[in-house]
Amino acid sequence: MKRMLYLAAAISLAATAAQAPGQPVDARTMARIDRILKSTPLIDGHNDLPWALRENHESRIIDLA
């Protein structure tokens, strides 16, 4: 049951992120963002879902048994 909950949560989050509309950004702000990211890359290494799957479900998201 817990596996299905994790799977449903993952699918829900993915669908929500895919549908989220972006906010318009003016050209001046976009240029500033580009300049900052060129000098200081942003790497988001915080993702708990793969870790939870590995630790709690032996890296499986579906029950194959």
mmCIF file of N, CA and C in Angstrom:
data_model
loop_
_atom_site.group_PDB
_atom_site.id
_atom_site.type_symbol
_atom_site.label_atom_id
_atom_site.label_comp_id
_atom_site.label_asym_id
_atom_site.label_seq_id
_atom_site.Cartn_x
_atom_site.Cartn_y
_atom_site.Cartn_z
ATOM 1 N N MET A 1 0.825 -1.202 0.000
ATOM 2 C CA MET A 1 0.000 0.000 0.000
ATOM 3 C C MET A 1 0.862 1.256 0.000
ATOM 4 N N LYS A 2 1.945 1.213 0.804
ATOM 5 C CA LYS A 2 2.826 2.359 0.882
ATOM 6 C C LYS A 2 3.503 2.629 -0.468
ATOM 7 N N ARG A 3 3.803 1.552 -1.183
ATOM 8 C CA ARG A 3 4.433 1.701 -2.507
ATOM 9 C C ARG A 3 3.523 2.448 -3.461
ATOM 10 N N MET A 4 2.259 2.100 -3.433
ATOM 11 C CA MET A 4 1.311 2.771 -4.323
ATOM 12 C C MET A 4 1.183 4.245 -3.962
ATOM 13 N N LEU A 5 1.266 4.553 -2.673
ATOM 14 C CA LEU A 5 1.197 5.940 -2.236
ATOM 15 C C LEU A 5 2.385 6.731 -2.770
ATOM 16 N N TYR A 6 3.597 6.146 -2.680
ATOM 17 C CA TYR A 6 4.790 6.813 -3.209
ATOM 18 C C TYR A 6 4.686 7.005 -4.726
ATOM 19 N N LEU A 7 4.219 5.984 -5.407
ATOM 20 C CA LEU A 7 4.078 6.075 -6.854
ATOM 21 C C LEU A 7 3.057 7.141 -7.237
ATOM 22 N N ALA A 8 1.937 7.164 -6.549
ATOM 23 C CA ALA A 8 0.911 8.166 -6.826
ATOM 24 C C ALA A 8 1.437 9.574 -6.554
ATOM 25 N N ALA A 9 2.199 9.721 -5.467
ATOM 26 C CA ALA A 9 2.766 11.031 -5.151
ATOM 27 C C ALA A 9 3.758 11.463 -6.226
ATOM 28 N N ALA A 10 4.589 10.554 -6.686
ATOM 29 C CA ALA A 10 5.576 10.884 -7.719
ATOM 30 C C ALA A 10 4.892 11.293 -9.017
ATOM 31 N N ILE A 11 3.876 10.563 -9.411
ATOM 32 C CA ILE A 11 3.148 10.887 -10.646
ATOM 33 C C ILE A 11 2.431 12.227 -10.502
ATOM 34 N N SER A 12 1.835 12.454 -9.353
ATOM 35 C CA SER A 12 1.135 13.716 -9.110
ATOM 36 C C SER A 12 2.086 14.909 -9.172
ATOM 37 N N LEU A 13 3.243 14.766 -8.533
ATOM 38 C CA LEU A 13 4.224 15.858 -8.562
ATOM 39 C C LEU A 13 4.741 16.108 -9.973
ATOM 40 N N ALA A 14 5.000 15.047 -10.710
ATOM 41 C CA ALA A 14 5.488 15.203 -12.083
ATOM 42 C C ALA A 14 4.447 15.887 -12.955
ATOM 43 N N ALA A 15 3.201 15.501 -12.806
ATOM 44 C CA ALA A 15 2.135 16.109 -13.602
ATOM 45 C C ALA A 15 1.940 17.566 -13.237
ATOM 46 N N THR A 16 2.020 17.891 -11.968
ATOM 47 C CA THR A 16 1.867 19.278 -11.519
ATOM 48 C C THR A 16 2.994 20.143 -12.044
ATOM 49 N N ALA A 17 4.218 19.647 -11.964
ATOM 50 C CA ALA A 17 5.371 20.414 -12.445
ATOM 51 C C ALA A 17 5.286 20.625 -13.950
ATOM 52 N N ALA A 18 4.802 19.639 -14.672
ATOM 53 C CA ALA A 18 4.711 19.746 -16.127
ATOM 54 C C ALA A 18 3.650 20.764 -16.549
ATOM 55 N N GLN A 19 2.629 20.962 -15.723
ATOM 56 C CA GLN A 19 1.535 21.845 -16.084
ATOM 57 C C GLN A 19 1.674 23.254 -15.519
ATOM 58 N N ALA A 20 2.644 23.466 -14.649
ATOM 59 C CA ALA A 20 2.779 24.767 -14.003
ATOM 60 C C ALA A 20 3.134 25.840 -15.033
ATOM 61 N N PRO A 21 2.315 26.875 -15.151
ATOM 62 C CA PRO A 21 2.620 27.928 -16.114
ATOM 63 C C PRO A 21 3.768 28.806 -15.614
ATOM 64 N N GLY A 22 4.639 29.210 -16.516
ATOM 65 C CA GLY A 22 5.736 30.094 -16.146
ATOM 66 C C GLY A 22 5.270 31.531 -16.059
ATOM 67 N N GLN A 23 5.944 32.292 -15.247
ATOM 68 C CA GLN A 23 5.631 33.709 -15.144
ATOM 69 C C GLN A 23 6.454 34.459 -16.181
ATOM 70 N N PRO A 24 5.884 35.479 -16.783
ATOM 71 C CA PRO A 24 6.647 36.239 -17.763
ATOM 72 C C PRO A 24 7.812 36.977 -17.095
ATOM 73 N N VAL A 25 8.953 36.985 -17.765
ATOM 74 C CA VAL A 25 10.145 37.654 -17.247
ATOM 75 C C VAL A 25 10.598 38.661 -18.303
ATOM 76 N N ASP A 26 10.792 39.897 -17.878
ATOM 77 C CA ASP A 26 11.212 40.916 -18.840
ATOM 78 C C ASP A 26 12.664 40.663 -19.261
ATOM 79 N N ALA A 27 13.061 41.250 -20.375
ATOM 80 C CA ALA A 27 14.376 41.008 -20.972
ATOM 81 C C ALA A 27 15.524 41.413 -20.046
ATOM 82 N N ARG A 28 15.357 42.505 -19.318
ATOM 83 C CA ARG A 28 16.422 42.963 -18.407
ATOM 84 C C ARG A 28 16.659 41.956 -17.279
ATOM 85 N N THR A 29 15.570 41.465 -16.716
ATOM 86 C CA THR A 29 15.683 40.472 -15.651
ATOM 87 C C THR A 29 16.270 39.177 -16.185
ATOM 88 N N MET A 30 15.858 38.735 -17.368
ATOM 89 C CA MET A 30 16.389 37.515 -17.958
ATOM 90 C C MET A 30 17.882 37.641 -18.233
ATOM 91 N N ALA A 31 18.320 38.790 -18.679
ATOM 92 C CA ALA A 31 19.748 39.015 -18.914
ATOM 93 C C ALA A 31 20.526 38.922 -17.608
ATOM 94 N N ARG A 32 19.955 39.467 -16.549
ATOM 95 C CA ARG A 32 20.610 39.382 -15.233
ATOM 96 C C ARG A 32 20.688 37.932 -14.756
ATOM 97 N N ILE A 33 19.596 37.195 -14.923
ATOM 98 C CA ILE A 33 19.584 35.778 -14.539
ATOM 99 C C ILE A 33 20.646 35.013 -15.313
ATOM 100 N N ASP A 34 20.708 35.230 -16.618
ATOM 101 C CA ASP A 34 21.708 34.546 -17.447
ATOM 102 C C ASP A 34 23.121 34.884 -16.989
ATOM 103 N N ARG A 35 23.369 36.144 -16.684
ATOM 104 C CA ARG A 35 24.695 36.578 -16.238
ATOM 105 C C ARG A 35 25.078 35.909 -14.910
ATOM 106 N N ILE A 36 24.142 35.863 -13.991
ATOM 107 C CA ILE A 36 24.408 35.234 -12.689
ATOM 108 C C ILE A 36 24.663 33.737 -12.852
ATOM 109 N N LEU A 37 23.841 33.055 -13.648
ATOM 110 C CA LEU A 37 24.005 31.614 -13.810
ATOM 111 C C LEU A 37 25.280 31.245 -14.569
ATOM 112 N N LYS A 38 25.762 32.129 -15.434
ATOM 113 C CA LYS A 38 27.027 31.857 -16.123
ATOM 114 C C LYS A 38 28.204 31.914 -15.159
ATOM 115 N N SER A 39 28.127 32.807 -14.185
ATOM 116 C CA SER A 39 29.241 32.941 -13.242
ATOM 117 C C SER A 39 29.097 32.026 -12.031
ATOM 118 N N THR A 40 27.870 31.655 -11.689
ATOM 119 C CA THR A 40 27.615 30.802 -10.530
ATOM 120 C C THR A 40 26.530 29.796 -10.897
ATOM 121 N N PRO A 41 26.916 28.649 -11.452
ATOM 122 C CA PRO A 41 25.899 27.666 -11.851
ATOM 123 C C PRO A 41 25.087 27.165 -10.656
ATOM 124 N N LEU A 42 23.835 26.932 -10.884
ATOM 125 C CA LEU A 42 22.942 26.422 -9.847
ATOM 126 C C LEU A 42 22.752 24.933 -10.073
ATOM 127 N N ILE A 43 23.101 24.138 -9.076
ATOM 128 C CA ILE A 43 22.925 22.691 -9.154
ATOM 129 C C ILE A 43 22.036 22.278 -7.989
ATOM 130 N N ASP A 44 20.865 21.790 -8.309
ATOM 131 C CA ASP A 44 19.936 21.340 -7.284
ATOM 132 C C ASP A 44 20.135 19.848 -7.089
ATOM 133 N N GLY A 45 20.838 19.485 -6.045
ATOM 134 C CA GLY A 45 21.110 18.084 -5.785
ATOM 135 C C GLY A 45 20.197 17.483 -4.747
ATOM 136 N N HIS A 46 19.154 18.185 -4.359
ATOM 137 C CA HIS A 46 18.265 17.702 -3.305
ATOM 138 C C HIS A 46 17.038 17.057 -3.929
ATOM 139 N N ASN A 47 17.035 15.742 -3.963
ATOM 140 C CA ASN A 47 15.903 15.013 -4.505
ATOM 141 C C ASN A 47 15.687 13.786 -3.630
ATOM 142 N N ASP A 48 14.664 13.799 -2.819
ATOM 143 C CA ASP A 48 14.439 12.733 -1.850
ATOM 144 C C ASP A 48 13.765 11.498 -2.425
ATOM 145 N N LEU A 49 13.074 11.611 -3.549
ATOM 146 C CA LEU A 49 12.333 10.463 -4.063
ATOM 147 C C LEU A 49 13.242 9.293 -4.436
ATOM 148 N N PRO A 50 14.306 9.478 -5.232
ATOM 149 C CA PRO A 50 15.168 8.326 -5.535
ATOM 150 C C PRO A 50 15.779 7.709 -4.279
ATOM 151 N N TRP A 51 16.147 8.539 -3.327
ATOM 152 C CA TRP A 51 16.728 8.031 -2.086
ATOM 153 C C TRP A 51 15.692 7.198 -1.324
ATOM 154 N N ALA A 52 14.474 7.678 -1.240
ATOM 155 C CA ALA A 52 13.425 6.941 -0.541
ATOM 156 C C ALA A 52 13.129 5.616 -1.235
ATOM 157 N N LEU A 53 13.108 5.626 -2.561
ATOM 158 C CA LEU A 53 12.877 4.385 -3.290
ATOM 159 C C LEU A 53 13.994 3.383 -3.030
ATOM 160 N N ARG A 54 15.224 3.870 -3.025
ATOM 161 C CA ARG A 54 16.363 2.991 -2.792
ATOM 162 C C ARG A 54 16.356 2.430 -1.379
ATOM 163 N N GLU A 55 16.137 3.284 -0.420
ATOM 164 C CA GLU A 55 16.196 2.864 0.977
ATOM 165 C C GLU A 55 15.002 2.021 1.408
ATOM 166 N N ASN A 56 13.815 2.377 0.952
ATOM 167 C CA ASN A 56 12.603 1.742 1.455
ATOM 168 C C ASN A 56 12.004 0.677 0.547
ATOM 169 N N HIS A 57 12.397 0.680 -0.724
ATOM 170 C CA HIS A 57 11.730 -0.214 -1.679
ATOM 171 C C HIS A 57 12.704 -0.933 -2.607
ATOM 172 N N GLU A 58 13.941 -1.068 -2.192
ATOM 173 C CA GLU A 58 14.957 -1.773 -2.974
ATOM 174 C C GLU A 58 15.024 -1.258 -4.411
ATOM 175 N N SER A 59 14.913 0.032 -4.584
ATOM 176 C CA SER A 59 15.010 0.721 -5.881
ATOM 177 C C SER A 59 13.886 0.377 -6.845
ATOM 178 N N ARG A 60 12.782 -0.201 -6.359
ATOM 179 C CA ARG A 60 11.656 -0.547 -7.232
ATOM 180 C C ARG A 60 10.478 0.372 -6.940
ATOM 181 N N ILE A 61 9.784 0.769 -7.973
ATOM 182 C CA ILE A 61 8.589 1.607 -7.779
ATOM 183 C C ILE A 61 7.309 0.809 -8.015
ATOM 184 N N ILE A 62 7.440 -0.396 -8.565
ATOM 185 C CA ILE A 62 6.270 -1.250 -8.739
ATOM 186 C C ILE A 62 6.585 -2.616 -8.147
ATOM 187 N N ASP A 63 5.579 -3.314 -7.738
ATOM 188 C CA ASP A 63 5.761 -4.640 -7.166
ATOM 189 C C ASP A 63 5.698 -5.661 -8.292
ATOM 190 N N LEU A 64 6.806 -6.314 -8.570
ATOM 191 C CA LEU A 64 6.871 -7.278 -9.661
ATOM 192 C C LEU A 64 6.519 -8.681 -9.215
ATOM 193 N N ALA A 65 6.288 -8.887 -7.940
ATOM 194 C CA ALA A 65 5.983 -10.233 -7.436
ATOM 195 C C ALA A 65 4.550 -10.607 -7.655
#
